[in-house]
């Protein structure tokens, strides 16, 4: 399989036409450089700061570096030379036009902080995740996930039908380009190397020298809790470390785009909500590897099958927004009476509740909790039960039954 077209391509081009600099961040090996080089073609120079000589020059003599690698240019792994940002700002202030600087790097939070500090108003910051289900299996244009029946019907038309086992095969395979393209044919070896590289290159300066093996165990402990509310104390007990250490390490996973969180929905009218966030991984293939689910069948019948399917669906919906350069504003709801809604999407001045279940035959009772959010500061609109059913259907005019393969 050759180059896989990315849904973010149009967003990158539009941003490049409006901003003098674009910064594409995201986890290691999700295709940032491949995509930018494909879009650039022969129209701009390219330099990577993985090259130690280029890195030395960028750090020690930024003006010389930028004179040798003049705009339009793609500078890869720019996190290794933060000194460049202030000099790029000067180039822009001196008249560099739209699309002059394409920048990419793997340390998302650090890079966004540097860019906001040095290039405020001059840079478009985009975040790339691993491949989406639409990019791997779908066709047509990618649009942000919404719950109108017309939108859902269009997703069903352009998606690729599969059954429950097929859906769990997608979850198990994950979404890393090197595995999807079959560049690497051995998932276990790929993920083992991925974790090792992550420990040695991306976070070596964020954890103490004695912690890499323990941090590796921590990632496995986190993976076993995907789709669950974070219980810092329980995780700390499993690892025999302090609660503060677990909090710091969760922050590292988030800052390096390995995990993300859904925070609980908050409103002044809700006085009894649970305040812990829910934990999700960007790539469910990594979760399957870390939790030792060796085949899709084992995963489908295993103890985390519901949680990892929820993780997959939430991540896919998020990608449909970020690939369009839009903010994904979503929460979950759970109160002290254990009433829960898996996800509440906020948009267009309304709330859209979503339940995610492994079943292919969801009961109408699953939508009852949607009423919990009635009467809040924002009105409740259409809701959905996303499941492993093959066909798009509905419980009533306000609640759709959505196959996971259409997301």
PDB file of N, CA, C and O in Angstrom, residues 15 31 45 47 70 102 107 112 123 176 263 279 287 291 310 342 348:
ATOM      1  N   UNK A  15      -4.863  26.487   5.867  1.00  0.00           N
ATOM      2  CA  UNK A  15      -4.109  27.211   6.899  1.00  0.00           C
ATOM      3  C   UNK A  15      -2.863  27.855   6.305  1.00  0.00           C
ATOM      4  O   UNK A  15      -2.502  28.994   6.639  1.00  0.00           O
ATOM      5  N   UNK A  31       2.481  10.141  10.792  1.00  0.00           N
ATOM      6  CA  UNK A  31       2.452  10.545   9.396  1.00  0.00           C
ATOM      7  C   UNK A  31       2.587  12.035   9.148  1.00  0.00           C
ATOM      8  O   UNK A  31       2.299  12.506   8.037  1.00  0.00           O
ATOM      9  N   UNK A  45      11.876  23.659   0.341  1.00  0.00           N
ATOM     10  CA  UNK A  45      12.993  22.921   0.898  1.00  0.00           C
ATOM     11  C   UNK A  45      12.572  22.082   2.090  1.00  0.00           C
ATOM     12  O   UNK A  45      11.483  22.261   2.653  1.00  0.00           O
ATOM     13  N   UNK A  47      14.284  20.148   5.747  1.00  0.00           N
ATOM     14  CA  UNK A  47      15.397  19.834   6.636  1.00  0.00           C
ATOM     15  C   UNK A  47      14.813  19.226   7.910  1.00  0.00           C
ATOM     16  O   UNK A  47      13.771  19.673   8.401  1.00  0.00           O
ATOM     17  N   UNK A  70      16.142  28.602   3.393  1.00  0.00           N
ATOM     18  CA  UNK A  70      15.258  29.764   3.258  1.00  0.00           C
ATOM     19  C   UNK A  70      13.841  29.344   2.879  1.00  0.00           C
ATOM     20  O   UNK A  70      13.610  28.265   2.312  1.00  0.00           O
ATOM     21  N   UNK A 102       6.682  25.718   7.167  1.00  0.00           N
ATOM     22  CA  UNK A 102       5.952  24.553   7.640  1.00  0.00           C
ATOM     23  C   UNK A 102       6.819  23.883   8.701  1.00  0.00           C
ATOM     24  O   UNK A 102       7.969  23.520   8.423  1.00  0.00           O
ATOM     25  N   UNK A 107       6.459  16.718  20.213  1.00  0.00           N
ATOM     26  CA  UNK A 107       6.136  17.089  21.587  1.00  0.00           C
ATOM     27  C   UNK A 107       5.096  18.199  21.572  1.00  0.00           C
ATOM     28  O   UNK A 107       5.406  19.379  21.662  1.00  0.00           O
ATOM     29  N   UNK A 112       3.388  23.729  21.260  1.00  0.00           N
ATOM     30  CA  UNK A 112       2.294  24.695  21.254  1.00  0.00           C
ATOM     31  C   UNK A 112       2.605  25.859  22.184  1.00  0.00           C
ATOM     32  O   UNK A 112       2.317  27.018  21.878  1.00  0.00           O
ATOM     33  N   UNK A 123       0.995  31.938  13.498  1.00  0.00           N
ATOM     34  CA  UNK A 123       1.106  30.505  13.233  1.00  0.00           C
ATOM     35  C   UNK A 123      -0.240  29.824  13.411  1.00  0.00           C
ATOM     36  O   UNK A 123      -1.003  30.155  14.319  1.00  0.00           O
ATOM     37  N   UNK A 176      -1.968   3.048  13.337  1.00  0.00           N
ATOM     38  CA  UNK A 176      -0.644   3.572  13.019  1.00  0.00           C
ATOM     39  C   UNK A 176      -0.326   3.318  11.543  1.00  0.00           C
ATOM     40  O   UNK A 176      -0.464   2.192  11.056  1.00  0.00           O
ATOM     41  N   UNK A 263     -13.371  15.132  30.297  1.00  0.00           N
ATOM     42  CA  UNK A 263     -13.713  15.652  31.605  1.00  0.00           C
ATOM     43  C   UNK A 263     -15.227  15.556  31.819  1.00  0.00           C
ATOM     44  O   UNK A 263     -16.000  15.560  30.857  1.00  0.00           O
ATOM     45  N   UNK A 279     -10.152   8.248  30.978  1.00  0.00           N
ATOM     46  CA  UNK A 279      -8.883   8.086  30.267  1.00  0.00           C
ATOM     47  C   UNK A 279      -9.089   7.353  28.950  1.00  0.00           C
ATOM     48  O   UNK A 279      -9.763   6.317  28.902  1.00  0.00           O
ATOM     49  N   UNK A 287      -3.278  -0.114  22.883  1.00  0.00           N
ATOM     50  CA  UNK A 287      -3.946  -0.657  24.074  1.00  0.00           C
ATOM     51  C   UNK A 287      -4.016  -2.179  23.997  1.00  0.00           C
ATOM     52  O   UNK A 287      -3.731  -2.876  24.972  1.00  0.00           O
ATOM     53  N   UNK A 291      -2.172  -4.631  26.714  1.00  0.00           N
ATOM     54  CA  UNK A 291      -3.000  -5.486  27.570  1.00  0.00           C
ATOM     55  C   UNK A 291      -2.959  -6.953  27.145  1.00  0.00           C
ATOM     56  O   UNK A 291      -3.708  -7.777  27.666  1.00  0.00           O
ATOM     57  N   UNK A 310     -15.485   1.730  23.319  1.00  0.00           N
ATOM     58  CA  UNK A 310     -15.796   3.125  23.655  1.00  0.00           C
ATOM     59  C   UNK A 310     -14.609   4.028  23.335  1.00  0.00           C
ATOM     60  O   UNK A 310     -14.773   5.106  22.763  1.00  0.00           O
ATOM     61  N   UNK A 342     -22.132   8.183  28.329  1.00  0.00           N
ATOM     62  CA  UNK A 342     -20.749   7.957  27.903  1.00  0.00           C
ATOM     63  C   UNK A 342     -20.094   9.215  27.348  1.00  0.00           C
ATOM     64  O   UNK A 342     -18.924   9.490  27.617  1.00  0.00           O
ATOM     65  N   UNK A 348     -23.099  24.131  18.622  1.00  0.00           N
ATOM     66  CA  UNK A 348     -24.246  24.903  18.118  1.00  0.00           C
ATOM     67  C   UNK A 348     -25.227  25.249  19.231  1.00  0.00           C
ATOM     68  O   UNK A 348     -26.450  25.234  19.030  1.00  0.00           O
TER      69      UNK A 348
END
